[in-house]
PDB file of C-alpha atoms in Angstrom:
ATOM      1  CA  UNK X   1     116.700  83.841 103.815  1.00 47.00           C
ATOM      2  CA  UNK X   2     115.587  86.566 106.017  1.00 56.00           C
ATOM      3  CA  UNK X   3     118.420  86.465 108.283  1.00 79.00           C
ATOM      4  CA  UNK X   4     121.098  87.020 105.856  1.00 89.00           C
ATOM      5  CA  UNK X   5     122.177  90.424 105.644  1.00 91.00           C
ATOM      6  CA  UNK X   6     121.731  92.214 102.300  1.00 89.00           C
ATOM      7  CA  UNK X   7     125.401  92.972 101.740  1.00 90.00           C
ATOM      8  CA  UNK X   8     126.093  89.425 102.153  1.00 92.00           C
ATOM      9  CA  UNK X   9     123.393  88.421  99.583  1.00 91.00           C
ATOM     10  CA  UNK X  10     124.714  90.986  97.272  1.00 90.00           C
ATOM     11  CA  UNK X  11     128.237  89.331  97.444  1.00 92.00           C
ATOM     12  CA  UNK X  12     126.736  86.298  96.388  1.00 91.00           C
ATOM     13  CA  UNK X  13     124.602  87.472  93.748  1.00 92.00           C
ATOM     14  CA  UNK X  14     128.160  88.911  92.229  1.00 91.00           C
ATOM     15  CA  UNK X  15     129.657  85.567  92.120  1.00 92.00           C
ATOM     16  CA  UNK X  16     126.873  84.602  89.457  1.00 92.00           C
ATOM     17  CA  UNK X  17     128.341  84.528  86.000  1.00 90.00           C
ATOM     18  CA  UNK X  18     125.236  84.278  84.149  1.00 92.00           C
ATOM     19  CA  UNK X  19     122.614  87.374  84.035  1.00 91.00           C
ATOM     20  CA  UNK X  20     119.753  85.235  83.425  1.00 93.00           C
ATOM     21  CA  UNK X  21     120.433  83.365  86.593  1.00 93.00           C
ATOM     22  CA  UNK X  22     120.725  86.997  88.591  1.00 93.00           C
ATOM     23  CA  UNK X  23     117.419  87.540  87.101  1.00 93.00           C
ATOM     24  CA  UNK X  24     115.978  83.896  88.374  1.00 94.00           C
ATOM     25  CA  UNK X  25     117.375  84.495  91.848  1.00 91.00           C
ATOM     26  CA  UNK X  26     115.642  88.007  91.797  1.00 92.00           C
ATOM     27  CA  UNK X  27     112.302  86.424  91.508  1.00 94.00           C
ATOM     28  CA  UNK X  28     112.510  84.371  94.783  1.00 91.00           C
ATOM     29  CA  UNK X  29     111.740  86.954  97.189  1.00 90.00           C
ATOM     30  CA  UNK X  30     112.160  90.679  98.197  1.00 91.00           C
ATOM     31  CA  UNK X  31     115.442  90.171  99.791  1.00 90.00           C
ATOM     32  CA  UNK X  32     117.003  88.281  96.866  1.00 92.00           C
ATOM     33  CA  UNK X  33     115.409  90.973  94.340  1.00 92.00           C
ATOM     34  CA  UNK X  34     117.007  93.703  96.716  1.00 91.00           C
ATOM     35  CA  UNK X  35     120.363  92.082  96.428  1.00 91.00           C
ATOM     36  CA  UNK X  36     120.155  91.501  92.772  1.00 93.00           C
ATOM     37  CA  UNK X  37     119.153  94.966  91.710  1.00 92.00           C
ATOM     38  CA  UNK X  38     122.356  96.222  91.544  1.00 89.00           C
ATOM     39  CA  UNK X  39     123.653  93.518  89.553  1.00 91.00           C
ATOM     40  CA  UNK X  40     120.989  93.528  87.071  1.00 91.00           C
ATOM     41  CA  UNK X  41     120.809  97.182  85.961  1.00 89.00           C
ATOM     42  CA  UNK X  42     124.616  97.906  86.592  1.00 89.00           C
ATOM     43  CA  UNK X  43     125.218  98.028  82.756  1.00 88.00           C
ATOM     44  CA  UNK X  44     121.881  98.893  80.515  1.00 85.00           C
ATOM     45  CA  UNK X  45     121.780  99.383  76.848  1.00 84.00           C
ATOM     46  CA  UNK X  46     119.271 101.856  75.483  1.00 79.00           C
ATOM     47  CA  UNK X  47     118.258 101.467  71.730  1.00 77.00           C
ATOM     48  CA  UNK X  48     115.509 103.130  69.625  1.00 70.00           C
ATOM     49  CA  UNK X  49     114.995 105.508  66.791  1.00 64.00           C
ATOM     50  CA  UNK X  50     112.392 107.273  68.613  1.00 69.00           C
ATOM     51  CA  UNK X  51     113.775 109.660  70.944  1.00 67.00           C
ATOM     52  CA  UNK X  52     110.894 110.605  72.952  1.00 71.00           C
ATOM     53  CA  UNK X  53     110.108 107.255  73.547  1.00 75.00           C
ATOM     54  CA  UNK X  54     113.901 106.713  75.160  1.00 75.00           C
ATOM     55  CA  UNK X  55     113.244 109.789  77.497  1.00 76.00           C
ATOM     56  CA  UNK X  56     109.955 108.739  78.557  1.00 80.00           C
ATOM     57  CA  UNK X  57     111.078 105.206  79.424  1.00 81.00           C
ATOM     58  CA  UNK X  58     114.067 106.551  81.356  1.00 81.00           C
ATOM     59  CA  UNK X  59     111.802 108.903  83.306  1.00 82.00           C
ATOM     60  CA  UNK X  60     110.144 105.584  84.437  1.00 83.00           C
ATOM     61  CA  UNK X  61     113.362 103.925  84.974  1.00 85.00           C
ATOM     62  CA  UNK X  62     115.564 106.318  86.767  1.00 85.00           C
ATOM     63  CA  UNK X  63     113.709 107.153  89.732  1.00 86.00           C
ATOM     64  CA  UNK X  64     113.908 103.043  90.742  1.00 86.00           C
ATOM     65  CA  UNK X  65     117.075 102.022  89.562  1.00 86.00           C
ATOM     66  CA  UNK X  66     119.030 104.688  88.158  1.00 85.00           C
ATOM     67  CA  UNK X  67     121.300 105.033  91.141  1.00 86.00           C
ATOM     68  CA  UNK X  68     122.963 101.419  90.512  1.00 87.00           C
ATOM     69  CA  UNK X  69     123.558 102.176  86.666  1.00 87.00           C
ATOM     70  CA  UNK X  70     127.343 102.467  86.172  1.00 86.00           C
ATOM     71  CA  UNK X  71     128.001 101.780  82.384  1.00 86.00           C
ATOM     72  CA  UNK X  72     125.615 102.892  79.625  1.00 83.00           C
ATOM     73  CA  UNK X  73     125.087 101.930  76.185  1.00 83.00           C
ATOM     74  CA  UNK X  74     123.178 104.305  74.214  1.00 73.00           C
ATOM     75  CA  UNK X  75     122.105 103.325  70.584  1.00 74.00           C
ATOM     76  CA  UNK X  76     119.865 106.171  69.179  1.00 65.00           C
ATOM     77  CA  UNK X  77     119.659 105.331  65.493  1.00 63.00           C
ATOM     78  CA  UNK X  78     118.623 107.791  62.693  1.00 59.00           C
ATOM     79  CA  UNK X  79     115.110 106.475  61.443  1.00 57.00           C
ATOM     80  CA  UNK X  80     113.307 106.920  58.234  1.00 57.00           C
ATOM     81  CA  UNK X  81     110.483 109.500  59.185  1.00 55.00           C
ATOM     82  CA  UNK X  82     107.396 108.014  60.291  1.00 58.00           C
ATOM     83  CA  UNK X  83     104.945 111.031  59.981  1.00 57.00           C
ATOM     84  CA  UNK X  84     104.757 111.694  63.919  1.00 55.00           C
ATOM     85  CA  UNK X  85     106.598 113.425  66.250  1.00 56.00           C
ATOM     86  CA  UNK X  86     109.649 111.776  68.319  1.00 54.00           C
ATOM     87  CA  UNK X  87     110.989 110.005  65.337  1.00 58.00           C
ATOM     88  CA  UNK X  88     114.421 111.444  64.139  1.00 56.00           C
ATOM     89  CA  UNK X  89     114.399 112.204  60.613  1.00 59.00           C
ATOM     90  CA  UNK X  90     118.180 110.780  59.258  1.00 59.00           C
ATOM     91  CA  UNK X  91     118.199 113.467  56.744  1.00 60.00           C
ATOM     92  CA  UNK X  92     117.059 116.448  58.740  1.00 64.00           C
ATOM     93  CA  UNK X  93     119.663 119.231  59.414  1.00 65.00           C
ATOM     94  CA  UNK X  94     118.742 119.149  63.320  1.00 68.00           C
ATOM     95  CA  UNK X  95     118.959 115.086  63.896  1.00 66.00           C
ATOM     96  CA  UNK X  96     122.212 115.630  65.688  1.00 68.00           C
ATOM     97  CA  UNK X  97     120.610 118.011  67.887  1.00 74.00           C
ATOM     98  CA  UNK X  98     117.918 115.847  68.797  1.00 69.00           C
ATOM     99  CA  UNK X  99     119.808 113.005  69.415  1.00 69.00           C
ATOM    100  CA  UNK X 100     122.200 114.908  71.640  1.00 73.00           C
ATOM    101  CA  UNK X 101     119.330 116.313  73.621  1.00 76.00           C
ATOM    102  CA  UNK X 102     117.956 113.016  74.273  1.00 73.00           C
ATOM    103  CA  UNK X 103     121.211 111.620  75.716  1.00 75.00           C
ATOM    104  CA  UNK X 104     121.609 114.603  77.774  1.00 78.00           C
ATOM    105  CA  UNK X 105     118.182 113.983  79.244  1.00 77.00           C
ATOM    106  CA  UNK X 106     119.016 110.418  79.912  1.00 77.00           C
ATOM    107  CA  UNK X 107     122.301 111.186  81.396  1.00 77.00           C
ATOM    108  CA  UNK X 108     120.642 113.864  83.898  1.00 79.00           C
ATOM    109  CA  UNK X 109     118.470 110.993  85.026  1.00 77.00           C
ATOM    110  CA  UNK X 110     121.453 108.649  85.558  1.00 77.00           C
ATOM    111  CA  UNK X 111     123.959 110.682  87.531  1.00 74.00           C
ATOM    112  CA  UNK X 112     125.898 107.685  88.548  1.00 74.00           C
ATOM    113  CA  UNK X 113     127.049 106.424  85.124  1.00 71.00           C
ATOM    114  CA  UNK X 114     130.933 105.786  85.147  1.00 70.00           C
ATOM    115  CA  UNK X 115     131.172 104.547  81.554  1.00 69.00           C
ATOM    116  CA  UNK X 116     129.272 105.861  78.369  1.00 66.00           C
ATOM    117  CA  UNK X 117     129.474 103.455  75.077  1.00 62.00           C
TER     118      UNK X 117
END
């Protein structure tokens, strides 16, 4: 495997239809993981009702894999107030501002996103 160039391995990975197969292949060795990374993280979906948790997760994720993300589905939901910082109270006046600030922070970290859902 070490003699096959990365771009050839990436082409092979792109031919796999099922994402679970790509994930399993990425566990084989470092070369396969490197080849599978762009496929595994090309499309990501973020869901949470805790805006600070989303931003924190993306700060950890973006430096390693943010450059390969092309499609982002962002589903921050309004949640009942939980009594501590970070949860978006759905009946608050500033809820949309909190959600838009979270979205802006994530998009700054993922500067290669082509499609946002």
